[in-house]
PDB file of C-alpha atoms in Angstrom:
ATOM      1  CA  MET A   1    -129.866-206.274  41.446  1.00 96.00           C
ATOM      2  CA  LYS A   2    -131.952-205.181  38.782  1.00 98.00           C
ATOM      3  CA  LEU A   3    -130.406-205.201  35.117  1.00 98.00           C
ATOM      4  CA  VAL A   4    -132.317-203.563  31.782  1.00 98.00           C
ATOM      5  CA  ILE A   5    -130.529-203.444  28.798  1.00 97.00           C
ATOM      6  CA  VAL A   6    -132.452-201.682  25.693  1.00 97.00           C
ATOM      7  CA  SER A   7    -131.902-200.991  22.609  1.00 94.00           C
ATOM      8  CA  PRO A   8    -133.122-198.056  20.053  1.00 91.00           C
ATOM      9  CA  THR A   9    -135.597-201.093  18.860  1.00 90.00           C
ATOM     10  CA  ARG A  10    -136.045-203.567  21.669  1.00 92.00           C
ATOM     11  CA  THR A  11    -135.156-204.531  25.195  1.00 95.00           C
ATOM     12  CA  LEU A  12    -132.258-207.023  25.415  1.00 94.00           C
ATOM     13  CA  CYS A  13    -132.591-207.576  28.986  1.00 93.00           C
ATOM     14  CA  SER A  14    -134.480-207.317  31.747  1.00 95.00           C
ATOM     15  CA  THR A  15    -133.518-209.285  34.816  1.00 95.00           C
ATOM     16  CA  GLU A  16    -132.064-210.330  38.061  1.00 96.00           C
ATOM     17  CA  THR A  17    -128.077-210.385  38.524  1.00 96.00           C
ATOM     18  CA  ASP A  18    -125.210-211.109  40.552  1.00 92.00           C
ATOM     19  CA  GLU A  19    -122.443-209.341  38.846  1.00 95.00           C
ATOM     20  CA  VAL A  20    -122.234-206.803  35.181  1.00 98.00           C
ATOM     21  CA  THR A  21    -119.153-206.250  33.407  1.00 98.00           C
ATOM     22  CA  PHE A  22    -119.433-203.055  30.783  1.00 98.00           C
ATOM     23  CA  PRO A  23    -116.683-202.084  28.621  1.00 98.00           C
ATOM     24  CA  GLY A  24    -116.885-198.249  29.997  1.00 96.00           C
ATOM     25  CA  SER A  25    -114.735-195.941  27.532  1.00 93.00           C
ATOM     26  CA  ALA A  26    -112.286-195.540  30.245  1.00 92.00           C
ATOM     27  CA  GLY A  27    -111.705-199.376  30.446  1.00 95.00           C
ATOM     28  CA  ARG A  28    -114.036-202.039  31.528  1.00 97.00           C
ATOM     29  CA  PHE A  29    -115.592-202.464  35.112  1.00 97.00           C
ATOM     30  CA  THR A  30    -117.582-204.734  36.772  1.00 97.00           C
ATOM     31  CA  VAL A  31    -120.889-203.911  39.181  1.00 97.00           C
ATOM     32  CA  LEU A  32    -121.550-205.800  42.303  1.00 96.00           C
ATOM     33  CA  THR A  33    -124.520-205.263  44.751  1.00 95.00           C
ATOM     34  CA  GLY A  34    -123.785-202.219  46.523  1.00 96.00           C
ATOM     35  CA  HIS A  35    -122.382-200.106  43.811  1.00 95.00           C
ATOM     36  CA  ALA A  36    -121.978-196.463  44.118  1.00 96.00           C
ATOM     37  CA  PRO A  37    -123.916-194.631  41.899  1.00 97.00           C
ATOM     38  CA  LEU A  38    -122.627-194.004  38.373  1.00 96.00           C
ATOM     39  CA  LEU A  39    -123.357-192.443  34.963  1.00 97.00           C
ATOM     40  CA  SER A  40    -121.070-194.034  31.879  1.00 97.00           C
ATOM     41  CA  SER A  41    -120.137-193.940  28.407  1.00 98.00           C
ATOM     42  CA  LEU A  42    -119.447-197.540  26.897  1.00 98.00           C
ATOM     43  CA  SER A  43    -117.449-198.460  23.993  1.00 97.00           C
ATOM     44  CA  ALA A  44    -117.680-201.445  21.414  1.00 96.00           C
ATOM     45  CA  GLY A  45    -116.904-204.533  23.657  1.00 96.00           C
ATOM     46  CA  GLU A  46    -119.227-207.196  25.380  1.00 96.00           C
ATOM     47  CA  ILE A  47    -121.507-206.927  28.768  1.00 97.00           C
ATOM     48  CA  THR A  48    -121.349-209.991  30.570  1.00 97.00           C
ATOM     49  CA  TYR A  49    -123.788-210.877  33.330  1.00 97.00           C
ATOM     50  CA  THR A  50    -124.682-213.727  35.708  1.00 93.00           C
ATOM     51  CA  SER A  51    -127.470-215.008  37.296  1.00 85.00           C
ATOM     52  CA  GLY A  52    -126.673-217.867  39.850  1.00 83.00           C
ATOM     53  CA  LYS A  53    -124.644-220.312  37.352  1.00 88.00           C
ATOM     54  CA  ASP A  54    -125.329-218.707  33.802  1.00 91.00           C
ATOM     55  CA  ARG A  55    -123.522-216.108  32.199  1.00 94.00           C
ATOM     56  CA  THR A  56    -124.825-214.287  29.523  1.00 95.00           C
ATOM     57  CA  VAL A  57    -123.010-211.900  26.922  1.00 95.00           C
ATOM     58  CA  ILE A  58    -123.857-209.173  24.663  1.00 94.00           C
ATOM     59  CA  ALA A  59    -121.581-207.623  22.116  1.00 95.00           C
ATOM     60  CA  VAL A  60    -122.176-203.467  21.795  1.00 96.00           C
ATOM     61  CA  LYS A  61    -120.821-200.885  19.555  1.00 96.00           C
ATOM     62  CA  SER A  62    -121.787-197.716  22.266  1.00 96.00           C
ATOM     63  CA  GLY A  63    -124.213-196.774  24.852  1.00 97.00           C
ATOM     64  CA  VAL A  64    -124.120-195.602  28.034  1.00 98.00           C
ATOM     65  CA  VAL A  65    -125.382-197.176  31.525  1.00 98.00           C
ATOM     66  CA  ARG A  66    -126.579-195.687  34.691  1.00 98.00           C
ATOM     67  CA  VAL A  67    -126.372-197.184  38.357  1.00 98.00           C
ATOM     68  CA  LYS A  68    -128.170-196.622  40.982  1.00 97.00           C
ATOM     69  CA  ASP A  69    -129.481-198.261  44.212  1.00 97.00           C
ATOM     70  CA  ASP A  70    -128.895-201.857  42.969  1.00 97.00           C
ATOM     71  CA  ASN A  71    -130.496-200.398  39.572  1.00 98.00           C
ATOM     72  CA  ILE A  72    -128.429-200.724  36.449  1.00 98.00           C
ATOM     73  CA  GLU A  73    -130.065-199.303  33.587  1.00 98.00           C
ATOM     74  CA  ALA A  74    -128.299-199.620  30.120  1.00 98.00           C
ATOM     75  CA  CYS A  75    -128.863-198.339  26.415  1.00 97.00           C
ATOM     76  CA  VAL A  76    -126.767-199.827  23.900  1.00 97.00           C
ATOM     77  CA  VAL A  77    -126.149-199.861  20.046  1.00 95.00           C
ATOM     78  CA  THR A  78    -125.411-203.961  19.764  1.00 89.00           C
ATOM     79  CA  ALA A  79    -122.821-205.203  17.334  1.00 76.00           C
ATOM     80  CA  GLU A  80    -125.111-207.304  15.587  1.00 71.00           C
ATOM     81  CA  GLY A  81    -127.525-204.985  14.605  1.00 57.00           C
ATOM     82  CA  ASP A  82    -131.085-204.852  15.702  1.00 56.00           C
ATOM     83  CA  LYS A  83    -133.363-207.375  14.464  1.00 50.00           C
ATOM     84  CA  ARG A  84    -136.879-206.693  14.110  1.00 41.00           C
TER      85      ARG A  84
END
């Protein structure tokens, strides 16, 4: 799956991934290959994604995510604040 996570000031990641977990407003959820289309708001928490054996965590305050045709696009406000 193609994962792109952006903040208002920069691209946080643009990568291929096997699995992504989001802090959805209604609770955490995981996206795997072939996931049904969805649009969700995000609450404060952590986005975690894996690529092979590598696992990455991004702390977020809020955001939105769209999943469609194995493309995942998220726009977030990071918990650390954006560094230019």
